[in-house]
XYZ file of N, CA and C in Angstrom:
516
model
N 129.255 23.092 -27.496
C 128.323 23.405 -26.444
C 126.891 23.160 -26.903
N 126.586 23.419 -28.164
C 125.223 23.175 -28.627
C 124.911 21.686 -28.643
N 125.905 20.833 -28.904
C 125.678 19.387 -28.863
C 125.329 18.965 -27.437
N 126.010 19.547 -26.465
C 125.721 19.227 -25.073
C 124.303 19.688 -24.721
N 123.903 20.847 -25.212
C 122.562 21.355 -24.944
C 121.502 20.433 -25.555
N 121.711 19.966 -26.786
C 120.758 19.048 -27.423
C 120.658 17.753 -26.627
N 121.789 17.240 -26.162
C 121.772 16.008 -25.376
C 120.999 16.217 -24.081
N 121.248 17.333 -23.414
C 120.571 17.611 -22.154
C 119.075 17.772 -22.378
N 118.671 18.477 -23.412
C 117.252 18.666 -23.701
C 116.595 17.325 -24.026
N 117.267 16.487 -24.816
C 116.713 15.179 -25.171
C 116.630 14.292 -23.937
N 117.633 14.324 -23.100
C 117.629 13.527 -21.874
C 116.473 13.946 -20.973
N 116.231 15.258 -20.873
C 115.121 15.759 -20.058
C 113.798 15.249 -20.609
N 113.623 15.245 -21.924
C 112.395 14.772 -22.549
C 112.174 13.291 -22.230
N 113.233 12.475 -22.359
C 113.127 11.043 -22.069
C 112.777 10.837 -20.601
N 113.430 11.589 -19.735
C 113.157 11.487 -18.301
C 111.700 11.844 -18.009
N 111.174 12.885 -18.651
C 109.780 13.286 -18.468
C 108.828 12.211 -18.969
N 109.151 11.599 -20.102
C 108.315 10.534 -20.657
C 108.215 9.371 -19.679
N 109.341 8.929 -19.164
C 109.320 7.821 -18.210
C 108.668 8.220 -16.888
N 108.773 9.488 -16.513
C 108.103 9.953 -15.299
C 106.585 9.891 -15.489
N 106.087 10.330 -16.661
C 104.651 10.243 -16.932
C 104.189 8.798 -16.912
N 104.974 7.915 -17.512
C 104.632 6.488 -17.530
C 104.578 5.920 -16.116
N 105.561 6.296 -15.287
C 105.572 5.807 -13.896
C 104.361 6.312 -13.123
N 103.994 7.572 -13.332
C 102.839 8.130 -12.623
C 101.567 7.408 -13.061
N 101.390 7.199 -14.357
C 100.209 6.482 -14.856
C 100.166 5.066 -14.298
N 101.252 4.328 -14.424
C 101.267 2.947 -13.950
C 101.081 2.850 -12.444
N 101.669 3.771 -11.702
C 101.487 3.781 -10.244
C 100.032 4.041 -9.877
N 99.371 4.917 -10.618
C 97.955 5.193 -10.360
C 97.107 3.956 -10.621
N 97.412 3.230 -11.689
C 96.662 2.011 -12.011
C 96.865 0.968 -10.917
N 98.112 0.773 -10.490
C 98.407 -0.225 -9.465
C 97.765 0.166 -8.129
N 97.765 1.451 -7.801
C 97.248 1.908 -6.506
C 95.718 1.957 -6.453
N 95.066 2.036 -7.607
C 93.599 2.093 -7.609
C 93.049 0.801 -7.003
N 91.954 0.931 -6.293
C 91.372 -0.211 -5.580
C 89.996 -0.507 -6.143
N 89.865 -1.580 -6.882
C 88.589 -1.951 -7.489
C 87.543 -2.243 -6.418
N 87.967 -2.574 -5.217
C 87.030 -2.796 -4.124
C 86.265 -1.533 -3.744
N 86.851 -0.365 -3.986
C 86.174 0.911 -3.711
C 85.253 1.311 -4.848
N 85.422 0.704 -5.997
C 84.613 1.049 -7.168
C 85.494 1.210 -8.394
N 84.877 1.436 -9.512
C 85.589 1.555 -10.784
C 85.879 3.007 -11.143
N 85.342 3.947 -10.370
C 85.479 5.357 -10.711
C 86.933 5.827 -10.770
N 87.782 5.298 -9.896
C 89.208 5.681 -9.914
C 89.829 5.400 -11.276
N 89.468 4.266 -11.860
C 90.033 3.891 -13.154
C 89.539 4.828 -14.250
N 88.281 5.258 -14.155
C 87.757 6.203 -15.135
C 88.427 7.567 -14.976
N 88.754 7.953 -13.743
C 89.491 9.198 -13.513
C 90.899 9.120 -14.107
N 91.530 7.964 -13.997
C 92.853 7.761 -14.600
C 92.746 7.896 -16.116
N 91.713 7.300 -16.691
C 91.476 7.411 -18.128
C 91.338 8.881 -18.526
N 90.546 9.648 -17.770
C 90.365 11.072 -18.061
C 91.678 11.846 -17.979
N 92.497 11.527 -16.997
C 93.719 12.289 -16.747
C 94.843 11.988 -17.730
N 94.903 10.760 -18.245
C 96.091 10.358 -19.004
C 95.859 10.044 -20.477
N 94.633 9.800 -20.892
C 94.391 9.344 -22.257
C 93.781 10.443 -23.112
N 94.254 10.544 -24.353
C 93.748 11.530 -25.304
C 92.319 11.170 -25.711
N 91.552 12.168 -26.108
C 90.176 11.931 -26.539
C 90.107 10.987 -27.736
N 91.108 11.042 -28.604
C 91.111 10.204 -29.807
C 92.045 8.996 -29.676
N 92.241 8.518 -28.451
C 93.131 7.381 -28.200
C 92.694 6.163 -29.015
N 93.661 5.369 -29.405
C 93.393 4.091 -30.064
C 94.045 2.991 -29.244
N 93.261 1.973 -28.901
C 93.747 0.855 -28.093
C 93.556 -0.422 -28.900
N 94.623 -1.201 -28.989
C 94.527 -2.495 -29.659
C 94.921 -3.590 -28.674
N 94.273 -4.720 -28.856
C 94.545 -5.893 -28.039
C 94.775 -7.032 -29.002
N 95.885 -7.726 -28.859
C 96.224 -8.782 -29.811
C 95.158 -9.862 -29.922
N 94.346 -10.029 -28.884
C 93.327 -11.063 -28.910
C 92.015 -10.576 -29.533
N 91.912 -9.281 -29.847
C 90.701 -8.723 -30.464
C 90.990 -8.372 -31.916
N 89.955 -8.306 -32.705
C 90.149 -8.018 -34.120
C 90.128 -6.531 -34.435
N 89.263 -5.776 -33.786
C 89.124 -4.359 -34.102
C 89.724 -3.492 -33.005
N 90.388 -2.403 -33.387
C 90.894 -1.478 -32.368
C 89.741 -0.719 -31.717
N 89.984 -0.255 -30.519
C 89.036 0.594 -29.798
C 89.493 2.014 -30.065
N 88.611 2.818 -30.636
C 88.987 4.184 -30.990
C 88.136 5.172 -30.205
N 88.811 6.078 -29.533
C 88.137 7.145 -28.806
C 87.933 6.827 -27.340
N 87.999 7.882 -26.550
C 87.876 7.737 -25.104
C 86.497 7.228 -24.699
N 85.452 7.614 -25.436
C 84.102 7.179 -25.092
C 83.977 5.658 -25.182
N 84.496 5.066 -26.248
C 84.446 3.605 -26.385
C 85.338 2.926 -25.357
N 86.502 3.525 -25.070
C 87.402 2.961 -24.069
C 86.741 2.973 -22.689
N 86.086 4.063 -22.346
C 85.404 4.141 -21.048
C 84.312 3.083 -20.930
N 83.550 2.869 -22.008
C 82.493 1.847 -21.995
C 83.098 0.461 -21.792
N 84.196 0.179 -22.473
C 84.874 -1.105 -22.315
C 85.394 -1.274 -20.888
N 86.009 -0.238 -20.348
C 86.512 -0.291 -18.975
C 85.379 -0.553 -17.989
N 84.276 0.161 -18.151
C 83.150 -0.026 -17.243
C 82.625 -1.465 -17.317
N 82.444 -1.987 -18.517
C 81.927 -3.346 -18.680
C 82.871 -4.398 -18.110
N 84.155 -4.098 -18.048
C 85.143 -5.012 -17.482
C 85.242 -4.840 -15.961
N 85.253 -3.587 -15.509
C 85.519 -3.305 -14.103
C 84.311 -3.488 -13.181
N 83.114 -3.207 -13.653
C 81.926 -3.324 -12.795
C 81.762 -4.748 -12.254
N 81.835 -5.801 -13.085
C 81.735 -7.158 -12.525
C 82.889 -7.493 -11.579
N 84.093 -7.011 -11.881
C 85.221 -7.253 -10.974
C 84.947 -6.625 -9.608
N 84.412 -5.417 -9.616
C 84.080 -4.733 -8.364
C 83.098 -5.570 -7.545
N 82.076 -6.099 -8.189
C 81.080 -6.920 -7.487
C 81.735 -8.184 -6.936
N 82.600 -8.814 -7.735
C 83.259 -10.043 -7.265
C 84.182 -9.771 -6.084
N 84.781 -8.591 -6.037
C 85.635 -8.230 -4.899
C 84.775 -7.893 -3.689
N 83.780 -7.032 -3.890
C 82.979 -6.546 -2.776
C 82.082 -7.633 -2.180
N 81.438 -8.414 -3.014
C 80.491 -9.419 -2.518
C 81.100 -10.817 -2.495
N 81.889 -11.134 -3.507
C 82.396 -12.497 -3.642
C 83.689 -12.791 -2.930
N 84.324 -11.770 -2.354
C 85.558 -12.013 -1.615
C 86.793 -12.192 -2.475
N 86.692 -11.915 -3.765
C 87.838 -12.040 -4.665
C 88.913 -11.033 -4.264
N 90.154 -11.468 -4.240
C 91.284 -10.573 -4.010
C 92.010 -10.391 -5.335
N 92.486 -9.190 -5.567
C 93.179 -8.890 -6.820
C 94.517 -8.250 -6.499
N 95.568 -8.780 -7.098
C 96.919 -8.242 -6.933
C 97.415 -7.801 -8.303
N 97.708 -6.516 -8.452
C 98.172 -5.944 -9.719
C 99.634 -5.547 -9.561
N 100.459 -5.977 -10.505
C 101.879 -5.624 -10.482
C 102.301 -5.149 -11.878
N 103.263 -4.244 -11.905
C 103.775 -3.694 -13.157
C 105.272 -3.528 -13.045
N 105.960 -3.742 -14.147
C 107.392 -3.440 -14.191
C 107.717 -2.857 -15.564
N 108.566 -1.828 -15.579
C 108.896 -1.183 -16.853
C 109.772 -2.073 -17.726
N 109.596 -1.910 -19.014
C 110.484 -2.529 -20.004
C 111.127 -1.355 -20.735
N 112.405 -1.198 -20.596
C 113.074 -0.035 -21.179
C 113.282 -0.232 -22.678
N 112.957 0.804 -23.420
C 113.105 0.785 -24.869
C 113.849 2.017 -25.330
N 113.952 2.158 -26.641
C 114.714 3.280 -27.169
C 113.956 4.070 -28.232
N 112.639 3.913 -28.280
C 111.845 4.647 -29.263
C 111.294 5.923 -28.628
N 111.384 6.997 -29.351
C 110.883 8.291 -28.877
C 109.357 8.227 -28.766
N 108.807 8.836 -27.742
C 107.356 8.903 -27.497
C 106.728 7.548 -27.218
N 107.505 6.536 -26.850
C 106.980 5.182 -26.694
C 107.495 4.575 -25.392
N 106.601 3.905 -24.664
C 106.990 3.214 -23.438
C 106.424 1.800 -23.470
N 107.065 0.915 -22.734
C 106.610 -0.478 -22.610
C 106.598 -0.850 -21.137
N 105.658 -1.714 -20.782
C 105.626 -2.228 -19.416
C 105.044 -3.634 -19.425
N 105.429 -4.405 -18.423
C 104.910 -5.763 -18.238
C 103.940 -5.734 -17.072
N 102.803 -6.387 -17.256
C 101.742 -6.387 -16.260
C 101.423 -7.794 -15.811
N 101.010 -7.897 -14.546
C 100.560 -9.168 -13.989
C 99.381 -8.871 -13.058
N 98.277 -9.574 -13.294
C 97.103 -9.439 -12.432
C 96.744 -10.827 -11.940
N 96.751 -10.993 -10.626
C 96.358 -12.260 -10.007
C 94.983 -12.102 -9.389
N 94.085 -13.005 -9.758
C 92.755 -13.074 -9.177
C 92.781 -14.227 -8.184
N 92.550 -13.939 -6.921
C 92.683 -14.941 -5.868
C 91.313 -15.161 -5.230
N 90.795 -16.356 -5.391
C 89.492 -16.684 -4.839
C 89.560 -16.987 -3.356
N 88.401 -17.002 -2.708
C 88.352 -17.334 -1.281
C 88.797 -18.768 -1.041
N 88.753 -19.584 -2.078
C 89.205 -20.974 -1.983
C 90.727 -21.074 -1.972
N 91.401 -19.974 -2.338
C 92.855 -19.988 -2.463
C 93.325 -20.215 -3.891
N 92.422 -20.634 -4.777
C 92.796 -20.815 -6.189
C 93.112 -19.467 -6.809
N 94.085 -19.480 -7.698
C 94.542 -18.248 -8.331
C 94.572 -18.407 -9.837
N 94.164 -17.364 -10.509
C 94.308 -17.255 -11.957
C 95.129 -15.992 -12.195
N 96.261 -16.130 -12.871
C 97.141 -14.995 -13.115
C 97.202 -14.703 -14.603
N 97.004 -13.441 -14.935
C 97.070 -12.967 -16.307
C 98.304 -12.088 -16.437
N 99.085 -12.330 -17.482
C 100.282 -11.533 -17.758
C 100.198 -11.010 -19.183
N 100.674 -9.798 -19.395
C 100.737 -9.224 -20.729
C 101.705 -8.044 -20.697
N 101.987 -7.538 -21.878
C 102.827 -6.350 -22.010
C 102.006 -5.242 -22.659
N 102.393 -4.011 -22.363
C 101.708 -2.848 -22.915
C 102.719 -1.921 -23.564
N 102.401 -1.492 -24.758
C 103.149 -0.470 -25.480
C 102.275 0.773 -25.494
N 102.840 1.904 -25.129
C 102.103 3.161 -25.191
C 102.881 4.163 -26.031
N 102.142 4.918 -26.837
C 102.712 6.057 -27.554
C 102.075 7.302 -26.962
N 102.924 8.254 -26.695
C 102.511 9.476 -26.012
C 102.617 10.670 -26.942
N 101.707 11.622 -26.780
C 101.806 12.944 -27.400
C 101.699 13.927 -26.241
N 102.819 14.451 -25.843
C 102.839 15.308 -24.661
C 102.510 14.490 -23.425
N 101.506 14.940 -22.687
C 101.143 14.285 -21.431
C 100.028 13.253 -21.608
N 99.637 12.959 -22.838
C 98.506 12.055 -23.084
C 98.915 10.828 -23.886
N 98.309 9.702 -23.536
C 98.494 8.470 -24.305
C 97.592 8.570 -25.533
N 98.188 8.395 -26.716
C 97.404 8.449 -27.953
C 97.229 7.064 -28.579
N 98.063 6.114 -28.150
C 97.974 4.749 -28.678
C 98.439 3.793 -27.591
N 97.701 2.701 -27.434
C 98.089 1.683 -26.459
C 97.822 0.319 -27.082
N 98.811 -0.547 -26.966
C 98.686 -1.903 -27.508
C 99.005 -2.902 -26.406
N 98.116 -3.867 -26.228
C 98.313 -4.944 -25.252
C 98.694 -6.197 -26.031
N 99.815 -6.816 -25.652
C 100.323 -7.961 -26.414
C 100.972 -8.982 -25.490
N 101.260 -10.139 -26.042
C 101.933 -11.230 -25.334
C 101.137 -11.687 -24.107
N 99.852 -11.952 -24.317
C 98.970 -12.397 -23.229
C 99.275 -13.832 -22.830
N 99.315 -14.054 -21.524
C 99.511 -15.403 -20.983
C 98.619 -15.560 -19.752
N 98.191 -16.788 -19.526
C 97.371 -17.081 -18.355
C 97.917 -18.314 -17.669
N 98.022 -18.245 -16.350
C 98.381 -19.430 -15.583
C 97.285 -19.644 -14.538
N 96.968 -20.875 -14.315
C 95.848 -21.216 -13.444
C 94.567 -21.168 -14.246
N 93.667 -22.031 -13.904
C 92.412 -22.085 -14.640
C 91.487 -20.957 -14.260
N 90.386 -20.824 -14.958
C 89.422 -19.791 -14.590
C 88.818 -20.105 -13.220
N 88.507 -19.061 -12.487
C 87.875 -19.241 -11.189
C 86.394 -19.553 -11.405
N 85.811 -20.296 -10.493
C 84.399 -20.681 -10.591
C 83.634 -20.132 -9.394
N 82.355 -20.426 -9.344
C 81.530 -20.013 -8.215
C 82.048 -20.536 -6.891
N 82.726 -21.697 -6.920
C 83.294 -22.260 -5.690
C 84.452 -21.420 -5.151
N 85.020 -20.569 -5.999
C 86.148 -19.733 -5.593
C 85.699 -18.386 -5.045
N 84.392 -18.148 -5.054
C 83.835 -16.896 -4.558
C 82.883 -17.188 -3.413
N 82.642 -16.192 -2.597
C 81.729 -16.388 -1.472
C 80.379 -15.741 -1.751
N 79.983 -15.718 -3.008
C 78.732 -15.052 -3.382
C 77.530 -15.740 -2.740
N 77.486 -17.052 -2.755
C 76.336 -17.751 -2.171
C 76.202 -17.434 -0.681
N 77.317 -17.407 0.045
C 77.268 -17.071 1.466
C 76.837 -15.612 1.663
N 77.334 -14.710 0.805
C 76.979 -13.296 0.915
C 75.505 -13.091 0.650
N 74.984 -13.759 -0.374
C 73.561 -13.622 -0.695
C 72.696 -14.189 0.423
N 73.110 -15.306 1.002
C 72.354 -15.897 2.100
C 72.346 -14.975 3.317
N 73.454 -14.279 3.562
C 73.555 -13.391 4.715
C 72.573 -12.235 4.623
N 72.274 -11.789 3.385
C 71.325 -10.681 3.253
C 69.905 -11.174 3.000
N 69.706 -12.494 3.023
C 68.377 -13.059 2.903
C 67.919 -13.339 1.486
N 68.814 -13.193 0.514
C 68.436 -13.461 -0.868
C 68.302 -14.972 -1.083
N 67.244 -15.369 -1.714
C 67.056 -16.772 -2.039
C 66.325 -17.555 -0.956
N 66.012 -16.899 0.149
C 65.251 -17.586 1.206
C 63.752 -17.477 0.895
N 63.014 -18.508 1.216
C 61.561 -18.407 0.994
C 60.963 -17.337 1.902
N 59.924 -16.665 1.379
C 59.296 -15.613 2.180
C 58.106 -16.121 2.956
């Protein structure tokens, strides 16, 4: 009977871990950069430990601490918000779980498509490994980055039309 109890307790822990991962990933997918970047910072506050460490295979140094992570997120998300709000960029975010067998660890595959007003698309794909301590992410690693479609250019955004509509660039 004690073996059954240990199995049930361990199963509950695994189920809770995957539930936390699903809630975090669902929040990221549901956040709308067109409304602003604040939702993403709220997600960071709710799910990430103060001493989180984030590594990206394409970068040399890890990002340590929530303060540095928030600064990085802001510097990445603020221009995206402007491109969506003013430039007409559409963004489609998708996630799917990758099931693993390591305790306190989750994996997921991500895809972000940037769709310009021209119809051109640039899609970024990568995987994420997270290590959890209770309800908080303490380590996150982004790996296996791939890109399809070239980078979008000014022709893929409606910034010039938006600026003209508000009178920017017209002689006074």
